PDB file of C-alpha atoms in Angstrom:
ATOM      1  CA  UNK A  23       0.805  13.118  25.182  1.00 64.00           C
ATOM      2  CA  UNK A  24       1.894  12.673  28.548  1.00 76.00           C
ATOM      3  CA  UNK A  25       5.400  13.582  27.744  1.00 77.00           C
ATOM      4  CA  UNK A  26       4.607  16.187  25.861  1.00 74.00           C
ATOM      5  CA  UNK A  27       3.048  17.544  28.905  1.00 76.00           C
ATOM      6  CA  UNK A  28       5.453  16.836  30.931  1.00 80.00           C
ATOM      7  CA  UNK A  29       7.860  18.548  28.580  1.00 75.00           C
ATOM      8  CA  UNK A  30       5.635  21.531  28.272  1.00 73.00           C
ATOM      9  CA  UNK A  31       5.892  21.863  32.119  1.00 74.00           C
ATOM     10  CA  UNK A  32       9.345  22.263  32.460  1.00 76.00           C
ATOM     11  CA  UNK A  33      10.687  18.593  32.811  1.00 80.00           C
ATOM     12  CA  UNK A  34      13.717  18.575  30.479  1.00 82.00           C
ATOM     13  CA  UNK A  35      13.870  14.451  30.525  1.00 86.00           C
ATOM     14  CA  UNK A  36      10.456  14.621  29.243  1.00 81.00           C
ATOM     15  CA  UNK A  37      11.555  16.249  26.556  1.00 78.00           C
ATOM     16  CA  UNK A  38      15.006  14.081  25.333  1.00 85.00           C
ATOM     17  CA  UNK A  39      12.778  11.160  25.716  1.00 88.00           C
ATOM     18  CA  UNK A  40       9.881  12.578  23.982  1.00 83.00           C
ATOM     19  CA  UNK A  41      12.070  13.590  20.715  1.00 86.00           C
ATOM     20  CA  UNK A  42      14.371   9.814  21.214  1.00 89.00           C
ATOM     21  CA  UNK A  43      10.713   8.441  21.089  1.00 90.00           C
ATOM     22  CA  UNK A  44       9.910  10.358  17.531  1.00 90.00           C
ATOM     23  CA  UNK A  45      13.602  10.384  16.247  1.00 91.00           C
ATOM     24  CA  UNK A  46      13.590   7.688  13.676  1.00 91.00           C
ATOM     25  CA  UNK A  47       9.963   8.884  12.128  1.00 92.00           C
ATOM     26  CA  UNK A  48      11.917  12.365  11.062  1.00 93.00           C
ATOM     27  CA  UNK A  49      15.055  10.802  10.161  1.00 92.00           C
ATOM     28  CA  UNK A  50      12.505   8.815   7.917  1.00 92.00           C
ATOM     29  CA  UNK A  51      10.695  11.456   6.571  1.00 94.00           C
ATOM     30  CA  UNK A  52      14.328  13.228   5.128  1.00 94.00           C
ATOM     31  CA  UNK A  53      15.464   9.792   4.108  1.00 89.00           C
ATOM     32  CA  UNK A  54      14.677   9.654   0.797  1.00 89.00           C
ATOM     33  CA  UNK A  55      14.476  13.550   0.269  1.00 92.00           C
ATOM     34  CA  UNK A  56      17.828  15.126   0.780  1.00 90.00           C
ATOM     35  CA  UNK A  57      21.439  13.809   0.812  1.00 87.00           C
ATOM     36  CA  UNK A  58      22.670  11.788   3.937  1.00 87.00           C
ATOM     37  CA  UNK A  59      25.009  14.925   5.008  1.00 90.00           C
ATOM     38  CA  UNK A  60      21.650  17.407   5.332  1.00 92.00           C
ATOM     39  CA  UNK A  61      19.326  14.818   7.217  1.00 92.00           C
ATOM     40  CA  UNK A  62      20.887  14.912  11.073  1.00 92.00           C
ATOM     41  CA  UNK A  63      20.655  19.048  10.642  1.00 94.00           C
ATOM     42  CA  UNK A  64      17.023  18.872   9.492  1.00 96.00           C
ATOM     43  CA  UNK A  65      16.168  16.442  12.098  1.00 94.00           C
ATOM     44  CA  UNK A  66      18.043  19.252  14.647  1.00 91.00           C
ATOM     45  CA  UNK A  67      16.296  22.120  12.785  1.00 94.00           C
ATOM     46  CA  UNK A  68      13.065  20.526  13.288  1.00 94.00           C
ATOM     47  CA  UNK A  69      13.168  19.662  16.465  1.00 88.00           C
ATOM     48  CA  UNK A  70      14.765  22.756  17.722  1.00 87.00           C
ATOM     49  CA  UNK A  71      11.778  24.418  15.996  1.00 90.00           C
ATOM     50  CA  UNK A  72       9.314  22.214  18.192  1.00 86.00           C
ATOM     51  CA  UNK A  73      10.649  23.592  21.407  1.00 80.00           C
ATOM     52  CA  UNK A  74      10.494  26.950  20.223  1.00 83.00           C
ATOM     53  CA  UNK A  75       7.184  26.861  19.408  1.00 80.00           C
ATOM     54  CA  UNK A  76       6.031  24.399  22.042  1.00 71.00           C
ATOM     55  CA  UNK A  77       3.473  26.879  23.448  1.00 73.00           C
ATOM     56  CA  UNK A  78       1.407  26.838  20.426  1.00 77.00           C
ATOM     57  CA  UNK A  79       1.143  22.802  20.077  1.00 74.00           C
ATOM     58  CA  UNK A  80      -2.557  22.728  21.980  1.00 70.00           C
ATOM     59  CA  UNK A  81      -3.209  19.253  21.758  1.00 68.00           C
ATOM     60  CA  UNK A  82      -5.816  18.737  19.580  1.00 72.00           C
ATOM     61  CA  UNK A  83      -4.152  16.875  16.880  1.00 77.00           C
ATOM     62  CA  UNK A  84      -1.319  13.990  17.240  1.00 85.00           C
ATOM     63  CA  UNK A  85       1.958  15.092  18.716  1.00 85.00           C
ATOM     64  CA  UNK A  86       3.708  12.966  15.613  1.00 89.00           C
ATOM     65  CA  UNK A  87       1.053  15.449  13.434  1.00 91.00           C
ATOM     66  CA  UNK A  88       2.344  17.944  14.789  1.00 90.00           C
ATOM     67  CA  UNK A  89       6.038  17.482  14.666  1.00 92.00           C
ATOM     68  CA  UNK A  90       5.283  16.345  10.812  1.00 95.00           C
ATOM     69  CA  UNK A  91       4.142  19.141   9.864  1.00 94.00           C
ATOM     70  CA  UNK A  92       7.375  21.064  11.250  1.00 95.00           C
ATOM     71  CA  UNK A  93       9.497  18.478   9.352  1.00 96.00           C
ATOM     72  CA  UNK A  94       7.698  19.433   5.713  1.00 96.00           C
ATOM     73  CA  UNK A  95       8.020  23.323   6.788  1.00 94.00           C
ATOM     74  CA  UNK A  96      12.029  22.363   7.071  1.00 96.00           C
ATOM     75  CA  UNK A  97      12.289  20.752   4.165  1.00 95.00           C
ATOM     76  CA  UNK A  98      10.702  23.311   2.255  1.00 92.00           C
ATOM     77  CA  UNK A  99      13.175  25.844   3.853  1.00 92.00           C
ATOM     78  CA  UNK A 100      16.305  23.388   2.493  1.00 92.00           C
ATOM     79  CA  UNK A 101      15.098  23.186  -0.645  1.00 89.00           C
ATOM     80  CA  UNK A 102      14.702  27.122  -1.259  1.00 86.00           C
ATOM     81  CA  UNK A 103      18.161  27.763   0.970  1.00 85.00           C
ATOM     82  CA  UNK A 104      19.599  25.018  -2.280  1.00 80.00           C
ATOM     83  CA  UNK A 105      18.539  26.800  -4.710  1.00 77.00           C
ATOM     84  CA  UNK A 106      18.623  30.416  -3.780  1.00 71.00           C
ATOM     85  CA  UNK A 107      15.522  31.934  -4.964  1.00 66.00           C
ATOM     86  CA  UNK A 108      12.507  33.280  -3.418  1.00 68.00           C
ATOM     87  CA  UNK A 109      10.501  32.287  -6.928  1.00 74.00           C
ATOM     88  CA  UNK A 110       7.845  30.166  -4.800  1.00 76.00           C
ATOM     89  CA  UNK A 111       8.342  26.098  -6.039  1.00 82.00           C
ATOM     90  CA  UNK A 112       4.649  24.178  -7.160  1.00 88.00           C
ATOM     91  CA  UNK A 113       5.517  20.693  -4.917  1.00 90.00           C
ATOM     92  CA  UNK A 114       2.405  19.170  -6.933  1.00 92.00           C
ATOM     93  CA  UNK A 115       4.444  19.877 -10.125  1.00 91.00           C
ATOM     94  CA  UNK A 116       8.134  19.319  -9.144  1.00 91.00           C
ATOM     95  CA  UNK A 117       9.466  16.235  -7.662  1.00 92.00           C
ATOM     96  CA  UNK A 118      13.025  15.896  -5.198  1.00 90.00           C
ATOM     97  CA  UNK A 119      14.934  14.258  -8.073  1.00 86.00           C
ATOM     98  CA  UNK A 120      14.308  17.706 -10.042  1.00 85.00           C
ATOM     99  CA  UNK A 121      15.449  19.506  -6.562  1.00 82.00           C
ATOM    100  CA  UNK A 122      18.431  17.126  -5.979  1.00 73.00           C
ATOM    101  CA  UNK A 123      19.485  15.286  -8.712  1.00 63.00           C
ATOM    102  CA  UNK A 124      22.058  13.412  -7.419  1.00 61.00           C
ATOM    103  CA  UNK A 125      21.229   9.588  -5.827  1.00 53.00           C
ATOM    104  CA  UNK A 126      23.891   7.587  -8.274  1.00 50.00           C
ATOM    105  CA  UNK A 127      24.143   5.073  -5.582  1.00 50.00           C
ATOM    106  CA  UNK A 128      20.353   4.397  -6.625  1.00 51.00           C
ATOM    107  CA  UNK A 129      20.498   4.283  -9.883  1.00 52.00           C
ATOM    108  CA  UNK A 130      23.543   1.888  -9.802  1.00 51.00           C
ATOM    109  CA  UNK A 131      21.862  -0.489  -7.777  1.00 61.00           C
ATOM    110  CA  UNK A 132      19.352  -2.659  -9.737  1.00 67.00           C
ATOM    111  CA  UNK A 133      16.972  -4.454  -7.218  1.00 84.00           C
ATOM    112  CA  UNK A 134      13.210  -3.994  -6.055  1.00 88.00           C
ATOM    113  CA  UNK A 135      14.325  -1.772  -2.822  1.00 87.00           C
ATOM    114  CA  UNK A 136      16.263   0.917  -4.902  1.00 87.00           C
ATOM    115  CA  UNK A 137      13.736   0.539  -7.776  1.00 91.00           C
ATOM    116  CA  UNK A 138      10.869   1.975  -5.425  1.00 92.00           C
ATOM    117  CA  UNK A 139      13.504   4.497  -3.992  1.00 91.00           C
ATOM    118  CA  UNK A 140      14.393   6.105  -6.866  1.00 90.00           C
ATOM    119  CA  UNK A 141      10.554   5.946  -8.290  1.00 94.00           C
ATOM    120  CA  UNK A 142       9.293   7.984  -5.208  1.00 95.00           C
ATOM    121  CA  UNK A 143      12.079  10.614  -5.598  1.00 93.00           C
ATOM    122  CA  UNK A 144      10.507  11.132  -9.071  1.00 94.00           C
ATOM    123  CA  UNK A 145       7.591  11.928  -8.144  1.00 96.00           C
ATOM    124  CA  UNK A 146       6.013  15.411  -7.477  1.00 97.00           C
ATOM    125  CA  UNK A 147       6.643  16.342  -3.658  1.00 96.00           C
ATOM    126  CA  UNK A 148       3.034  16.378  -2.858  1.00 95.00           C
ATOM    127  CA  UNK A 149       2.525  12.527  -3.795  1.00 98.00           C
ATOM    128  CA  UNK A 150       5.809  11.358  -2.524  1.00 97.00           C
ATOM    129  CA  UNK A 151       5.132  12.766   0.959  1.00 96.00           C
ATOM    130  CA  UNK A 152       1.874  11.040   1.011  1.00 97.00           C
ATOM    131  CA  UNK A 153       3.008   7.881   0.081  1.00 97.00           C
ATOM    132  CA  UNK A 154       6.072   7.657   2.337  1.00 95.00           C
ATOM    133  CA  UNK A 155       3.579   8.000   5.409  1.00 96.00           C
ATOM    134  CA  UNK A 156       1.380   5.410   4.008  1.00 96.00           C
ATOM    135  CA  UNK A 157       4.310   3.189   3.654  1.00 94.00           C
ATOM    136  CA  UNK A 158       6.803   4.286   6.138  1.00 91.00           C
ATOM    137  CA  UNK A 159       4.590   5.098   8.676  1.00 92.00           C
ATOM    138  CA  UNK A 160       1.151   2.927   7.826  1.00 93.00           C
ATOM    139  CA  UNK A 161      -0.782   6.717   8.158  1.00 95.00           C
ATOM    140  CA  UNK A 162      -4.425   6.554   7.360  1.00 96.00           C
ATOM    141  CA  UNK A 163      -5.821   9.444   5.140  1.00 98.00           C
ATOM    142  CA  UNK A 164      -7.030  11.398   7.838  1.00 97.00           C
ATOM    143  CA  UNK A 165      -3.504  11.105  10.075  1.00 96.00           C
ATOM    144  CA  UNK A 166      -1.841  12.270   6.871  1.00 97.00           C
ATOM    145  CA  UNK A 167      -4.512  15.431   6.687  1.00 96.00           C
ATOM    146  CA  UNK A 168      -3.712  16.349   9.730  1.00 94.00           C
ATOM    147  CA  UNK A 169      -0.077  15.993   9.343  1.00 94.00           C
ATOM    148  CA  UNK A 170       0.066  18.570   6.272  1.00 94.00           C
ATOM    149  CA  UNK A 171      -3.041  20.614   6.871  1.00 92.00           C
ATOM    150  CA  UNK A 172      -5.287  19.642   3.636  1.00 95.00           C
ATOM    151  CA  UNK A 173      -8.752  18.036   3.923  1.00 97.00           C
ATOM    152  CA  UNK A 174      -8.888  14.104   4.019  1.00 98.00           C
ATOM    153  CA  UNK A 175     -10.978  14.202   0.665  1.00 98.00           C
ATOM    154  CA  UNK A 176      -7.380  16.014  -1.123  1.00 97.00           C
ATOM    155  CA  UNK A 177      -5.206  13.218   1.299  1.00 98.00           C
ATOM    156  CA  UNK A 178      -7.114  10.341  -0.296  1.00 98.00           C
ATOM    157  CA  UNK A 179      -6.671  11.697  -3.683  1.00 98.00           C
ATOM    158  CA  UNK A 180      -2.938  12.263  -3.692  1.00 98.00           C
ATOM    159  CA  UNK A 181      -2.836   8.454  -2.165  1.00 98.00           C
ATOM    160  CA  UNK A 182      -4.753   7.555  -4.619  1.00 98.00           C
ATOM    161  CA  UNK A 183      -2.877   9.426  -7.773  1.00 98.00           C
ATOM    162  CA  UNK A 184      -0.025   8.641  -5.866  1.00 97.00           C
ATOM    163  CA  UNK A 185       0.178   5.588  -6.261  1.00 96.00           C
ATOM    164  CA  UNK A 186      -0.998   5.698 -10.205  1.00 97.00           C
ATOM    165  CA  UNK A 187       2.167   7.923 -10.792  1.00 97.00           C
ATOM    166  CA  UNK A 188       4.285   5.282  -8.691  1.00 97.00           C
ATOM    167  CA  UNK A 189       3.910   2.161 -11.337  1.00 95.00           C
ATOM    168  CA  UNK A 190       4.815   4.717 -14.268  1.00 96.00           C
ATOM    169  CA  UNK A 191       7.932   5.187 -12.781  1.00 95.00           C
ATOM    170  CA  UNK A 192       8.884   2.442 -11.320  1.00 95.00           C
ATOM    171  CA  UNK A 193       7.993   1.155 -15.393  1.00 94.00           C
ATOM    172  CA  UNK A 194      10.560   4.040 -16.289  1.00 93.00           C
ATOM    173  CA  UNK A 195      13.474   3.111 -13.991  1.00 89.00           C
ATOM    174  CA  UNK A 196      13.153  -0.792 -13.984  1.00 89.00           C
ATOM    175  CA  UNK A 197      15.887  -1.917 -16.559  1.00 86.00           C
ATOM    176  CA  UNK A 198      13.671  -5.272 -17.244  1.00 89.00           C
ATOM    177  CA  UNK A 199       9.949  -6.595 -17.442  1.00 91.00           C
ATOM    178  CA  UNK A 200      10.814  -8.953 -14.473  1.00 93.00           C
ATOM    179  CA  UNK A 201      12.105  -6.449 -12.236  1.00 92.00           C
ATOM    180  CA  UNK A 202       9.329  -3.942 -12.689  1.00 93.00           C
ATOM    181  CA  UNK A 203       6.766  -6.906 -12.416  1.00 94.00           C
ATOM    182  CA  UNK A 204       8.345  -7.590  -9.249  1.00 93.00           C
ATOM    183  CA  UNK A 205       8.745  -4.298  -7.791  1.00 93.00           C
ATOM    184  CA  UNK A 206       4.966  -3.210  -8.641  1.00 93.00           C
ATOM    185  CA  UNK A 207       3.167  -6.368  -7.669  1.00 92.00           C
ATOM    186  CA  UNK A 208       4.164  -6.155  -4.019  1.00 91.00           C
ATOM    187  CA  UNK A 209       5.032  -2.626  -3.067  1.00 90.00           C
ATOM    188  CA  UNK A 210       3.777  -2.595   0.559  1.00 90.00           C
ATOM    189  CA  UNK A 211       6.109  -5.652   1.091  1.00 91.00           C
ATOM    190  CA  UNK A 212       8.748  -4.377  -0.239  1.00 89.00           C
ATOM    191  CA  UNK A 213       8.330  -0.547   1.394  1.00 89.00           C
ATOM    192  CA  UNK A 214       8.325  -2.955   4.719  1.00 88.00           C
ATOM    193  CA  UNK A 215      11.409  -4.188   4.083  1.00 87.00           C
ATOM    194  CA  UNK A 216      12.764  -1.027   3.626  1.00 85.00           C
ATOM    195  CA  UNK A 217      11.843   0.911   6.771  1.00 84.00           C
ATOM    196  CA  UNK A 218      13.347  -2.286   8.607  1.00 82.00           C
ATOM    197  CA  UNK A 219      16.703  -2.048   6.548  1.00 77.00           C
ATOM    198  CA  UNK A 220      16.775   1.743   7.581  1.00 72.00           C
ATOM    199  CA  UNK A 221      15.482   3.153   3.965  1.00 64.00           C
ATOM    200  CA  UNK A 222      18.692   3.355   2.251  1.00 51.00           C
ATOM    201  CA  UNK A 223      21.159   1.660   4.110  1.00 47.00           C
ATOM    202  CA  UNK A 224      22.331  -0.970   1.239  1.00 39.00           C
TER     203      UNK A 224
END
């Protein structure tokens, strides 16, 4: 917060140190949303976005909360600017792989890592956001509430149904027993793994 401060006061290294200090939580949050050639411009966007509209961050809530919640309003924006309609989307219905259908490099690769990629792109939005700051970021409930403005009763419930939704299709995209029984009977360690690998670098 003392950065941020800082930042809000006029000091300009504040501020490049603030966002180097919260770069790699947006570039994970697009990771495994959008295709590698949109994240660096939504990371921009949503950061560019934070300094115009640093007067209005009060405090009261996590700076990371905060910039969160700027991130989902930019992805939202991406995914209406791809597919050209102002028809508003359900995000508890429709999931990224319905938005963006195009990961082959995940579906070609058979192991537990792009297994539980290619299962969270299949779910609805909602639960995939959730569940990529539980295991991304290790957010409670209540951090995640206050990173996409719904009560911590509907934050535990998405984890919660989340996570149901998760084994189903990690069942569906497994090509064998083994592989699935492997994937779904450590998923923390192997979301871990991930965000030290950088998400989808192979």
């Amino acid at each position: 917060m003392e950065l941020y401060e800082a930042w809000r006061g006029g000091d300009q290294r504040a501020g490049a140190a603030l966002f180097r200090q919260h770069y790699d939580t947006l570039a994970r949050f697009f990771a495994n949303k959008v295709q590698p050639e949109h994240r660096p411009e939504l990371v921009q966007r949503t950061m560019l976005a934070c300094v115009e509209g640093k007067e209005r961050f009060e405090g009261k809530s996590r700076f990371t909360s905060y910039l969160i919640g700027i991130a989902l309003r930019q992805l939202y924006k991406h995914f209406d600017r791809q597919r050209r309609t102002r028809e508003r989307m359900d995000y508890g219905t429709v999931s990224v792989a319905d938005l963006d259908p195009s990961p082959s490099q995940l579906a070609a690769k058979q192991d537990e890592y792009h297994v539980l990629l290619m299962a969270l792109r299949q779910l609805p939005v909602d639960y995939q956001l959730v569940l990529e700051l539980v295991y991304w970021e290790s957010y409670t409930a209540a951090v995640i509430a206050e990173c996409l403005g719904i009560p911590v009763g509907t934050a535990k419930t998405r984890i919660r149904r989340g996570k149901e939704l998760l084994r189903e299709q990690i069942e569906a995209v497994a090509l064998n027993p083994a592989l699935m029984q492997s994937t779904v009977s450590n998923l923390e360690g192997w979301a871990a793994q991930l965000r030290e690998r950088g998400l989808t670098k192979p």
